[in-house]
Coordinates of C-alpha atoms in Angstrom, one line a residue:
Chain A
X6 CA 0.0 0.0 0.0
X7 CA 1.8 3.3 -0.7
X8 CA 1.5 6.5 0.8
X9 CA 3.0 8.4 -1.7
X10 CA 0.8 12.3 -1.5
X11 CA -1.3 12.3 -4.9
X12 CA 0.0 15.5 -4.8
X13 CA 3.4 14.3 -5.8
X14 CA 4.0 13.6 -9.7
X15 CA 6.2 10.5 -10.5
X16 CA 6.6 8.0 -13.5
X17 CA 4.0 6.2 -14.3
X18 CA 5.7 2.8 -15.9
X19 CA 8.3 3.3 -13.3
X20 CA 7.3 1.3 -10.3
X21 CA 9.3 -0.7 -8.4
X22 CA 10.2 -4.3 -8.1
X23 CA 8.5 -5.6 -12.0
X24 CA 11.1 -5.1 -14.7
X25 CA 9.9 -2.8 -17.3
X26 CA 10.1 -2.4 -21.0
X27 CA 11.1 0.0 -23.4
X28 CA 8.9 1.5 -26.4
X29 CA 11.5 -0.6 -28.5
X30 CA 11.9 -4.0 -26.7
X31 CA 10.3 -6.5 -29.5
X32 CA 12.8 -4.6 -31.7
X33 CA 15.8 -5.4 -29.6
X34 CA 14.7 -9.0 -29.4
X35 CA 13.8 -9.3 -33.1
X36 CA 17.6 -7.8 -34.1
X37 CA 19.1 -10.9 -31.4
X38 CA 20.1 -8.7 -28.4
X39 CA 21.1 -10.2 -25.6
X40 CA 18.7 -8.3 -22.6
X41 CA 19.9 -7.7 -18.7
X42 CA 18.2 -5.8 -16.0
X43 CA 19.0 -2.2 -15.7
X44 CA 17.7 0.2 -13.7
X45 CA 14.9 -1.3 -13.7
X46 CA 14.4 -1.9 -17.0
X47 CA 15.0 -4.9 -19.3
X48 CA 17.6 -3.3 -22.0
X49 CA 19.7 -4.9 -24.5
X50 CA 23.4 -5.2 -23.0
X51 CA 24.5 -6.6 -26.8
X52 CA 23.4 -7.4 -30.0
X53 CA 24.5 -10.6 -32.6
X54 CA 27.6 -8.8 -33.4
X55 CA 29.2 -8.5 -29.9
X56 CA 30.0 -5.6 -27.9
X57 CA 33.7 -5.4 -29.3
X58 CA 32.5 -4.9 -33.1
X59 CA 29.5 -2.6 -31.3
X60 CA 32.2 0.0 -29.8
X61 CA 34.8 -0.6 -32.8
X62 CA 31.0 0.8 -34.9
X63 CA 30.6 3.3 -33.2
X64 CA 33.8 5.1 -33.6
X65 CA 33.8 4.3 -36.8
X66 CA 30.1 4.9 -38.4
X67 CA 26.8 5.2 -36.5
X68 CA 25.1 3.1 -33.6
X69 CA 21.6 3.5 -32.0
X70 CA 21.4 3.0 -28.6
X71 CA 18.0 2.8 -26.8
X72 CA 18.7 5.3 -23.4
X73 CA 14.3 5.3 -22.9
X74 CA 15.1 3.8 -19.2
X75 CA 16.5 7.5 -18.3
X76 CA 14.6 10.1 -17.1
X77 CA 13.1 13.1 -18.6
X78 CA 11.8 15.8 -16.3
X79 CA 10.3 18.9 -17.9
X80 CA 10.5 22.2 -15.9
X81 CA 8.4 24.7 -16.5
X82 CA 7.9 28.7 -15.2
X83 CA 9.7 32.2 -15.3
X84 CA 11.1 31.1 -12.3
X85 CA 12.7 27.8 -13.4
X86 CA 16.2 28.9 -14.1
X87 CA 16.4 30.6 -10.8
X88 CA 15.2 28.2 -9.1
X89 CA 17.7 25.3 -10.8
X90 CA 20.5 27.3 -9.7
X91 CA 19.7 26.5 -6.1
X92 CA 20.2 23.3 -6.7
X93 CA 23.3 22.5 -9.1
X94 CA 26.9 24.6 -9.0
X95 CA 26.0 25.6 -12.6
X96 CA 25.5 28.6 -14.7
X97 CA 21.2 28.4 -15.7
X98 CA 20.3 31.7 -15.8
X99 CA 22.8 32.6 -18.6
X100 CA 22.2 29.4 -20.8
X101 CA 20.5 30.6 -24.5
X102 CA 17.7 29.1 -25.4
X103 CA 18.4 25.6 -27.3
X104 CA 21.8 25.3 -25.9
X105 CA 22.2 22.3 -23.1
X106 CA 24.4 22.3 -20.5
X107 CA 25.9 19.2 -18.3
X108 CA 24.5 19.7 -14.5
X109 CA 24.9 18.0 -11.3
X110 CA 22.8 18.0 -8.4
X111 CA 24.4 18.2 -4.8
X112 CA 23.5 17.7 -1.6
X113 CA 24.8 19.6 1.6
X114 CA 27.8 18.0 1.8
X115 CA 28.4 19.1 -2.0
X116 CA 28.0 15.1 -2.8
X117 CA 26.7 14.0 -6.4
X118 CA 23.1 12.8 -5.8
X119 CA 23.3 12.9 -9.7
X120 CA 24.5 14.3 -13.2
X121 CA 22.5 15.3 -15.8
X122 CA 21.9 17.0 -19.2
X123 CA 19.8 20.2 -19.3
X124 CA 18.5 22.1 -22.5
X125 CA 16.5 25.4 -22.0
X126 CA 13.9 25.2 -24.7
X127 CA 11.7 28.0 -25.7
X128 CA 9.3 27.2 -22.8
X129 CA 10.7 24.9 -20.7
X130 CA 13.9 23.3 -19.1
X131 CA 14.2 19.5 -20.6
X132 CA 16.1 17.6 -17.9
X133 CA 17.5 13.9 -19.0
X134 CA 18.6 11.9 -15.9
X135 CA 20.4 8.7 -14.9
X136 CA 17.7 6.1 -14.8
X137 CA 18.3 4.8 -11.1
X138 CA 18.0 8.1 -9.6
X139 CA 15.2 9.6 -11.7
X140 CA 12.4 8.8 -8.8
X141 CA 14.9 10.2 -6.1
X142 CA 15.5 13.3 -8.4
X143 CA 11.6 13.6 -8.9
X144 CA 11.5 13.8 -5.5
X145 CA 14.2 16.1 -4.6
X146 CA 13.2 18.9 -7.2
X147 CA 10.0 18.5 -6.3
X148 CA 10.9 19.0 -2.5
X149 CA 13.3 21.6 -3.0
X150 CA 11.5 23.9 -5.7
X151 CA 8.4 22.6 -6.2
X152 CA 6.9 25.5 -5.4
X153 CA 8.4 27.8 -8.0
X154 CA 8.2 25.8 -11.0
X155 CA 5.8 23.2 -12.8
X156 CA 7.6 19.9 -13.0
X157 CA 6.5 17.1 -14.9
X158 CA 7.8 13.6 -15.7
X159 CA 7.3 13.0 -19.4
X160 CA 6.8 9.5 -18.8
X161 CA 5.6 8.7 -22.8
X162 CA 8.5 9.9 -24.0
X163 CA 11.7 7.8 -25.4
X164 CA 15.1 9.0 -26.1
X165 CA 17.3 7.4 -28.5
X166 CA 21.1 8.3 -28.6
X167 CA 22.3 8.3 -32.3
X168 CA 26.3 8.3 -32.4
X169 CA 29.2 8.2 -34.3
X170 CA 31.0 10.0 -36.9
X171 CA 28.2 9.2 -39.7
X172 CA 25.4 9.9 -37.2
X173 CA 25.1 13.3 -38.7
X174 CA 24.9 12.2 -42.6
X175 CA 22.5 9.7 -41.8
X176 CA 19.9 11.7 -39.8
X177 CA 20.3 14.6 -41.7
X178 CA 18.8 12.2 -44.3
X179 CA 15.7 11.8 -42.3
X180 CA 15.9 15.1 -40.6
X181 CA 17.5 17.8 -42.9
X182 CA 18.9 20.8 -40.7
X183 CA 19.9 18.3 -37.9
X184 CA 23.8 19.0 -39.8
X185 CA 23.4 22.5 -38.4
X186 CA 23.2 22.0 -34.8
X187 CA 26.8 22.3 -33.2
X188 CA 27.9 20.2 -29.9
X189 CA 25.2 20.5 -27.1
X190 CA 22.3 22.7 -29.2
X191 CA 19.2 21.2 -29.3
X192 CA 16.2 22.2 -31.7
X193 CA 13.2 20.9 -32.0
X194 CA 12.3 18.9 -35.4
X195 CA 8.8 17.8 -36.8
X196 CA 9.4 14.0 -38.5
X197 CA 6.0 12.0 -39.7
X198 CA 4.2 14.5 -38.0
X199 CA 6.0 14.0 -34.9
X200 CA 7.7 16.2 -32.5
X201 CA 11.6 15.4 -32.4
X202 CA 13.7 17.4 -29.8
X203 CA 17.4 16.7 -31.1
X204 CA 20.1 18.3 -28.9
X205 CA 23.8 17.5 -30.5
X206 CA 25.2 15.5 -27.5
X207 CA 25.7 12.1 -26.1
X208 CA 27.8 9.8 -24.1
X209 CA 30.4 8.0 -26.3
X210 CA 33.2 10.9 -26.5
X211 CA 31.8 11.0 -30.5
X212 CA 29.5 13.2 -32.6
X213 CA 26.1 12.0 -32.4
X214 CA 22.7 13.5 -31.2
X215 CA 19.7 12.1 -28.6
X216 CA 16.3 12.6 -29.8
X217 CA 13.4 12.5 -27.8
X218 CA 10.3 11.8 -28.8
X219 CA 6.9 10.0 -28.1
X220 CA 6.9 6.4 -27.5
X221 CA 4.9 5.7 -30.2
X222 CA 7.2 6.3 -32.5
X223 CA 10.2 5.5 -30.8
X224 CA 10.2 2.1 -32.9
X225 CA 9.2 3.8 -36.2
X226 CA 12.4 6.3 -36.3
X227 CA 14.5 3.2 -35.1
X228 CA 14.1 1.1 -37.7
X229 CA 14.3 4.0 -40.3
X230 CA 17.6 4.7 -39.2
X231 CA 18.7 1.3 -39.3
X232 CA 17.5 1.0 -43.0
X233 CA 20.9 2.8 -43.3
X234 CA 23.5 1.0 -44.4
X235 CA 26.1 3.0 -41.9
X236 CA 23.5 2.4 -38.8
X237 CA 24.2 -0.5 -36.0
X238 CA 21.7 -1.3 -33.1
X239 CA 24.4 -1.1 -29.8
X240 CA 23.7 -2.2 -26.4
X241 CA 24.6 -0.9 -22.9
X242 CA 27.9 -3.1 -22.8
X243 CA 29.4 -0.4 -25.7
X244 CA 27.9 2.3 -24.5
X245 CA 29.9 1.4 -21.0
X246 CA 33.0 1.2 -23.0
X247 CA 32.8 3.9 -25.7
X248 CA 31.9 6.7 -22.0
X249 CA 35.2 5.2 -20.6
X250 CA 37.2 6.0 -23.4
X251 CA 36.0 9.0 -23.2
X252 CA 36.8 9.9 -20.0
X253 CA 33.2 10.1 -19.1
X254 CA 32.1 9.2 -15.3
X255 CA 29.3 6.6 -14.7
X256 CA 26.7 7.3 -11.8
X257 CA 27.5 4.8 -9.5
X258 CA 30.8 4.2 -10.3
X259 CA 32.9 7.3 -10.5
X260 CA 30.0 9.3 -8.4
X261 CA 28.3 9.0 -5.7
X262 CA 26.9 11.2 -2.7
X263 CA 30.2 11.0 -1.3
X264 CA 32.0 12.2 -4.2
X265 CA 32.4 16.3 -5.1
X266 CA 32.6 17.6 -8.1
X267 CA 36.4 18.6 -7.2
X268 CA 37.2 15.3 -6.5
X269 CA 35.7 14.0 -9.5
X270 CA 37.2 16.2 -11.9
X271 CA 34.2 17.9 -13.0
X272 CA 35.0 21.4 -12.2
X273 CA 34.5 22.1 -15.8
X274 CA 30.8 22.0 -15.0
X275 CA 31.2 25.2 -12.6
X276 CA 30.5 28.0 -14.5
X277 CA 32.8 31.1 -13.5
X278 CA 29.5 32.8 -12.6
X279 CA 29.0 30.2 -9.6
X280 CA 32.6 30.4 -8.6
X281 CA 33.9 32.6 -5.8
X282 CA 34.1 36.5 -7.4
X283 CA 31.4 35.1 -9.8
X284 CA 28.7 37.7 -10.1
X285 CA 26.0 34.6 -8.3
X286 CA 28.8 33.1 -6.5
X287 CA 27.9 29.9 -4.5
X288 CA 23.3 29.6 -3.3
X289 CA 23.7 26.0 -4.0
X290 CA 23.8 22.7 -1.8
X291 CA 27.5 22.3 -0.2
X292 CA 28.8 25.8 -1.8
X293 CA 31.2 26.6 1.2
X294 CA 32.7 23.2 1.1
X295 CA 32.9 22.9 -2.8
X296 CA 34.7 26.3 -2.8
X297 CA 36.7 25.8 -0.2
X298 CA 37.7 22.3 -2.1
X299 CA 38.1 24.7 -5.5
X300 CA 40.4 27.2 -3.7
X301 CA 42.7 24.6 -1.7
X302 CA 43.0 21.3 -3.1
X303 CA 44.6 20.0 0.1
X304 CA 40.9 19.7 1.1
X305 CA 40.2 17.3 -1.5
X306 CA 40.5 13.8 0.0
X307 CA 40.9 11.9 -3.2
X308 CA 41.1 12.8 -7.0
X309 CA 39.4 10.8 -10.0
X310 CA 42.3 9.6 -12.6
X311 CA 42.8 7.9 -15.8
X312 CA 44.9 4.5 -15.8
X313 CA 46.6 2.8 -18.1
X314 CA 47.7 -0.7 -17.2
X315 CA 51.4 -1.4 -18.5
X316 CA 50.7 -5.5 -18.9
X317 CA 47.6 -6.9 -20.9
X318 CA 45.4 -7.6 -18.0
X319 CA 42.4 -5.9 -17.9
X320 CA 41.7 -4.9 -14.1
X321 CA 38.2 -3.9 -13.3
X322 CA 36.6 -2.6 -10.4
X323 CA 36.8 -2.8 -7.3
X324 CA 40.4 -3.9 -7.5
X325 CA 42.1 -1.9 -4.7
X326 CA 45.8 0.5 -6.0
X327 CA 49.0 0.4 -4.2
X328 CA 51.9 3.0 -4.6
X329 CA 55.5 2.2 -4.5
X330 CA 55.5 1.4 -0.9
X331 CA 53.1 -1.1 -1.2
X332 CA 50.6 1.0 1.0
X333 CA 46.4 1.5 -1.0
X334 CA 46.2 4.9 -2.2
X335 CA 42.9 4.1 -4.0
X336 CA 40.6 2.1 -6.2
X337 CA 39.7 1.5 -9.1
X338 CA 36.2 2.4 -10.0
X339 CA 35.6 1.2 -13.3
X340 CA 38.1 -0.7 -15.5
X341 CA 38.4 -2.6 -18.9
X342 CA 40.3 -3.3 -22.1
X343 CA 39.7 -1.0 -24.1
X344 CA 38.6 -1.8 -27.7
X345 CA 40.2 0.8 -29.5
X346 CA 43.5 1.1 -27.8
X347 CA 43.8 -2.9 -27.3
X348 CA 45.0 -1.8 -24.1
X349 CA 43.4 -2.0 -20.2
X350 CA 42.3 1.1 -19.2
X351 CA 40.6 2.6 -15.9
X352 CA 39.4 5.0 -14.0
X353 CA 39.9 4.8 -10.2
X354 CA 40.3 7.5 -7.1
X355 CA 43.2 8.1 -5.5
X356 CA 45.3 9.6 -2.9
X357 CA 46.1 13.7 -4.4
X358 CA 49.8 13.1 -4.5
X359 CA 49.2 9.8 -6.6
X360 CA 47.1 11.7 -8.9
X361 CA 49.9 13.4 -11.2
X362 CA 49.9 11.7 -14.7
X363 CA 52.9 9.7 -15.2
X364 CA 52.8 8.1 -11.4
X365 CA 52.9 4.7 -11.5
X366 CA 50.6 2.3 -9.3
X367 CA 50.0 -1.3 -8.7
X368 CA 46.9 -2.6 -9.2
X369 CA 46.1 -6.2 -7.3
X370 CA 44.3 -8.6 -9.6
X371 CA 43.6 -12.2 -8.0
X372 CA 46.8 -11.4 -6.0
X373 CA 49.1 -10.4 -8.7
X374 CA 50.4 -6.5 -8.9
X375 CA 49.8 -5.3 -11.9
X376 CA 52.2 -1.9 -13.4
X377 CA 49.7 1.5 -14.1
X378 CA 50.6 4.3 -15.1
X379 CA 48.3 7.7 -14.4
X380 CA 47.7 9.0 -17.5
X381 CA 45.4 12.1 -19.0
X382 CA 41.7 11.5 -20.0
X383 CA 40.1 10.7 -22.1
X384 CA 42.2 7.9 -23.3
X385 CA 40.4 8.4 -26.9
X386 CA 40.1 12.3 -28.6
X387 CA 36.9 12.8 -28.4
X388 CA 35.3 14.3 -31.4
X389 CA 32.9 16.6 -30.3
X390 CA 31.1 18.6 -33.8
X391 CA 31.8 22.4 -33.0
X392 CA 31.3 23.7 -36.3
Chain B
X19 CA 32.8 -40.4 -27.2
X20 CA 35.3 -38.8 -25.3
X21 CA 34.3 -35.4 -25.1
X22 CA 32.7 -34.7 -21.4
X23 CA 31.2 -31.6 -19.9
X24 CA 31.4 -30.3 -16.5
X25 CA 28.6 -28.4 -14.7
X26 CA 31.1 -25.3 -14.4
X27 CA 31.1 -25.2 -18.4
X28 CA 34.3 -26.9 -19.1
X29 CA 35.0 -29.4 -21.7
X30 CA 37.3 -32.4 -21.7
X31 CA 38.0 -34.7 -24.5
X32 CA 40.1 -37.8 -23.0
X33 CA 40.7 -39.5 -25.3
X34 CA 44.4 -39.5 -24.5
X35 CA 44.1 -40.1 -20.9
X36 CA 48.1 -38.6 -20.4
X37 CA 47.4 -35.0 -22.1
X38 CA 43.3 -34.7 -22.4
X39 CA 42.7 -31.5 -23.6
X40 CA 40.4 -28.6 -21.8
X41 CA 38.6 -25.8 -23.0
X42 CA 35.2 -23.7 -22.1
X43 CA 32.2 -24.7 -24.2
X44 CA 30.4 -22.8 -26.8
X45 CA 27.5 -21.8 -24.2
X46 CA 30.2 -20.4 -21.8
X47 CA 32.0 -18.8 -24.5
X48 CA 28.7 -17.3 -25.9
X49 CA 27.8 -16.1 -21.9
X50 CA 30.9 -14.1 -21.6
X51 CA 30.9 -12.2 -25.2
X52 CA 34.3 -11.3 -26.4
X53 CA 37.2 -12.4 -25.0
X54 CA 39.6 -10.5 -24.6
X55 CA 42.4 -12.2 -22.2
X56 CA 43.0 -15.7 -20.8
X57 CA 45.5 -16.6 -17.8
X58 CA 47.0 -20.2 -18.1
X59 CA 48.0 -22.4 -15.6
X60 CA 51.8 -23.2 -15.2
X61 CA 52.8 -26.2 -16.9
X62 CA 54.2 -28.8 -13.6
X63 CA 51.4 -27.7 -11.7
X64 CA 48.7 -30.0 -10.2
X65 CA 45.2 -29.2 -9.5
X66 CA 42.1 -30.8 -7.7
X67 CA 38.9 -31.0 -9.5
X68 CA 37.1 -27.9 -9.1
X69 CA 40.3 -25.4 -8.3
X70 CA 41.1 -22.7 -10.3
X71 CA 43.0 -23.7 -12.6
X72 CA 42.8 -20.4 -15.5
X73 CA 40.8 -16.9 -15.5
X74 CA 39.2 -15.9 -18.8
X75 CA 38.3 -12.2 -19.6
X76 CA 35.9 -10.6 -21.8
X77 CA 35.2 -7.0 -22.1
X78 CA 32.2 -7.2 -19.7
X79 CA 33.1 -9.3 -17.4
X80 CA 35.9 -12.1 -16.1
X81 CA 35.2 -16.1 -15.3
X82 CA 37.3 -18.8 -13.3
X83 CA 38.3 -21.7 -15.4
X84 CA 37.7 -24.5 -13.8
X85 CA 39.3 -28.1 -13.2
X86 CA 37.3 -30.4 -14.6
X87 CA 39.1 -33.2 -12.8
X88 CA 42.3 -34.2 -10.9
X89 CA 45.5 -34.0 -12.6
X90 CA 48.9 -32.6 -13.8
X91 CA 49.1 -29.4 -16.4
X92 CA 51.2 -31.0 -19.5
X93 CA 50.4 -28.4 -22.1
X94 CA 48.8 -25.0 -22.0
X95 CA 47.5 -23.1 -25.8
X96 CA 50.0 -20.4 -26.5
X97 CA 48.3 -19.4 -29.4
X98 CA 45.2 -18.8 -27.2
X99 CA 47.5 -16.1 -25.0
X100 CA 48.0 -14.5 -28.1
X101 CA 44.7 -14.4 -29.5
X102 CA 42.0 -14.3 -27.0
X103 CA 39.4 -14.7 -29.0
X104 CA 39.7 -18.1 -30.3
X105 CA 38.2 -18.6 -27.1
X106 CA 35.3 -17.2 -29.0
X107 CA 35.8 -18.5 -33.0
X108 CA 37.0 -21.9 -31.8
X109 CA 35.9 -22.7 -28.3
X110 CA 36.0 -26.8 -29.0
X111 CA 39.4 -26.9 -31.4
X112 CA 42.1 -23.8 -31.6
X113 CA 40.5 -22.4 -28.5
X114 CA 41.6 -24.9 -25.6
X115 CA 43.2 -24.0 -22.7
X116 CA 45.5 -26.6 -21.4
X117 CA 46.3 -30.2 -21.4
X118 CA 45.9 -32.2 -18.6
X119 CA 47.2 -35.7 -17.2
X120 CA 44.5 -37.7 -15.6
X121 CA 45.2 -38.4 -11.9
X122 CA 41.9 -40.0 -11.5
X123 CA 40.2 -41.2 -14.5
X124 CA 37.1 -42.6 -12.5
X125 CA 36.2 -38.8 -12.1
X126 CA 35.4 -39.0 -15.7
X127 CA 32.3 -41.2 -15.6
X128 CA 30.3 -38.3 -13.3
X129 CA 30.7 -35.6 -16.3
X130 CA 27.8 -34.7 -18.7
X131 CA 27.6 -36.2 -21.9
X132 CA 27.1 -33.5 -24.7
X133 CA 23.2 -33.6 -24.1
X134 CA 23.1 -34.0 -20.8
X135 CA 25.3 -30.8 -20.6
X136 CA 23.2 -29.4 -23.2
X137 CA 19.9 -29.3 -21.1
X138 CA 21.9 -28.2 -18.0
X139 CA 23.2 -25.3 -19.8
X140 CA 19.4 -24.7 -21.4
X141 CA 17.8 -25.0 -17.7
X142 CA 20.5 -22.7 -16.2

């Protein structure tokens, strides 16, 4: 029996315990995916050709992934923008309309309760979240600024990430003007006679877009951009290894509530507006201790790195780091071989004097210390379109 | 026949009882996706059924490899150190892992034949 105040708005097909089902899940099983549980959600983690030629596609034409299990929140009001900056270290007020912006919400303590993508639209803020926190996020905006904005769950809506370095020739095909777009605008798009909002952005350190749109034809605009002879179908297992290549952080693994955007190397995401001597300097969750962790990185307790292992033995998460002393100066938080190096690579957090690129660390793997090396992310250029 | 399956997804084809030959079946193969890395054992080194005798890697994820029975490594696949992913292209013939010489030979009669492993893998 829940308790849940009617009041509150949440996701409809988003109810705990029953695993759920994408707008396109007879497509994944009729193109041979191979289907896990993920946040909730039964999602294809491969397809026939194996998440090695996936990745190895994607870098080199154009793969679809289905991302419908994330969370779109749509914000609405003239005090939206305001009221976003209360929340997240980052520069709202100032972001043009159909530009999109990479956010993270804190808590107190200046801990990641999660990172998202924003656009401002003409009427409204479109918010894409991680699909395991989208009901805590719900809940948190709602709590926190409820009551100066409209906020709604766009539950019927899927989102399809479209990337790789042929993304844009293909969907320009089906969507001419889509080529104009440069990294992280979004415009809206009218396709069948169906609203398309495209923002230039994604998750795989390549050129590619994510496109919202109604469920309904979610499967439709799927299978007419796989009619394309450059176009692949991709599951979750690339899209885990095309982000780490890229130097991207996974919810979960490289962030957590724990974890500040200072230690996580996302200081990028601070605006200057929201530093200290910005003109709206600090107003949002764990300000003083974020910028007290910008100004002195002495108060940073760990840093997020790159690895690269220096023998061919992929080490994965959790597997703990030792310095030349043989002491743990961190962990590895998520770790693989990388398919387009042909190389191990992770990332991990670690003690700040281990963090300078060229330290070397040992890395225990089922009791054997395996040579690292720190080195600069991301491990693959990424190639971002900025006209 | 002398190709058996163990419930761990080995396969063993005895049919030289000093240097049977070991390798992970199709199914297991097929589980794990690409791999991409395979530890051997030392050749010398003796092993109890069901010790870990190998690690195999794929992009996704990383799998003990099992003893399917006692005995002494006599041979371990190079090539397969070299190219992972014959784990994958070859998993009964240019993918096996080691060779092995039988210390017990009566363990052999309580592995799967190829059906019986078959429905096990199927039910699992």
């Amino acid at each position: 029996m829940t308790t849940a105040s009617p009041n509150l708005p949440h996701f409809p097909h988003a109810a705990t315990g029953a695993s759920l089902q994408t707008p396109l899940h007879s497509l994944h099983l009729e193109l041979g995916a191979r289907m896990v549980e993920f946040a909730g959600y039964q999602l294809p983690v491969q397809f026939a050709q194996g998440l090695m030629a996936e990745h190895l596609h994607t870098r080199a034409a154009a793969s679809l992934f289905d991302v419908s299990h994330m969370g779109q929140l749509r914000l609405v009001g003239a005090d939206a923008a305001a009221a976003l900056e209360t929340l997240m270290p980052i520069d709202v007020l100032d972001l043009p309309v159909d530009r999109q912006r990479y956010g993270l919400l804190l808590n107190e303590q200046a801990g990641i309760l999660d990172d998202l993508m924003l656009v401002r639209r003409s009427n409204d803020f479109l918010l894409v979240v991680n699909g395991a926190c989208k009901r805590a996020d719900l809940a948190h905006l709602q709590a926190r600024i409820g009551e100066r904005c409209e906020i709604t769950p766009l539950a019927g809506q899927a989102l399809l990430a479209f990337q790789g370095p042929l993304a844009v020739d293909v969907l320009q095909r089906l969507v001419p003007g889509v080529g104009q777009l440069r990294f992280m605008d979004g415009a809206a798009f009218v396709w069948e006679g169906s609203e398309l909002y495209i923002t230039r952005s994604g998750y795989t350190g390549e050129d590619g877009f994510e496109i919202s749109l109604p469920d309904f034809m979610a499967e439709t605009l799927a299978r007419a951009l796989l009619l394309h002879p450059e176009a692949a179908p991709a599951g979750l297992g690339a899209r885990n290894s095309l982000r780490l290549e890229a130097g991207l952080c996974l919810y979960g693994n490289e962030l957590d509530e724990n974890t500040t955007p200072a230690e996580a190397g996302l200081l990028w995401a601070v605006q200057k507006a929201r530093r200290a001597g910005g003109e709206r300097e600090g107003g949002f969750p764990g300000a003083a201790r974020l910028l007290a962790q910008m100004a002195d990185p002495a108060l940073r307790r760990r840093q997020r790195v790159g690895l690269r292992a220096l023998e061919r033995v992929p080490v994965r998460e959790p597997a703990p780091l030792c310095g030349a002393d043989g002491r743990q100066v961190g962990q590895v938080t998520s770790g693989l071989l990388s398919p387009s190096l042909a190389q191990p690579i992770a990332q991990a957090y670690v003690e700040p004097p281990s963090a300078a690129p060229g330290t070397r660390l040992q890395a225990l793997v089922r009791g054997r210390r395996v040579p690292m090396e720190v080195v600069a992310m991301p491990f693959v250029p990424s190639r971002y379109y900025r006209g | 026949m002398s190709v058996q399956f163990s419930k761990d997804h080995e396969w063993i084809d005895s049919a030289d009882a000093a240097a049977a030959v070991v390798g992970i079946t199709v199914h297991a193969q097929d589980a794990l996706g690409d791999v991409v890395f395979v530890e051997l054992p030392e050749v010398g080194k003796t092993f109890a059924q069901g010790e870990v005798a190998g690690v195999v890697e794929s992009v996704k994820a990383a799998a003990d490899v099992y003893m399917p029975v006692d005995g002494e490594i006599v041979e371990v696949n190079a090539a397969l150190r070299d190219d992972p992913s014959l784990a994958n292209s070859d998993p009964l013939g240019a993918g096996w892992f080691f060779k092995v010489k039988l210390s017990n030979p009566a363990q052999l009669d309580a592995l799967l034949d190829e059906a019986a492993y078959t429905a096990f893998a199927q039910s699992a």
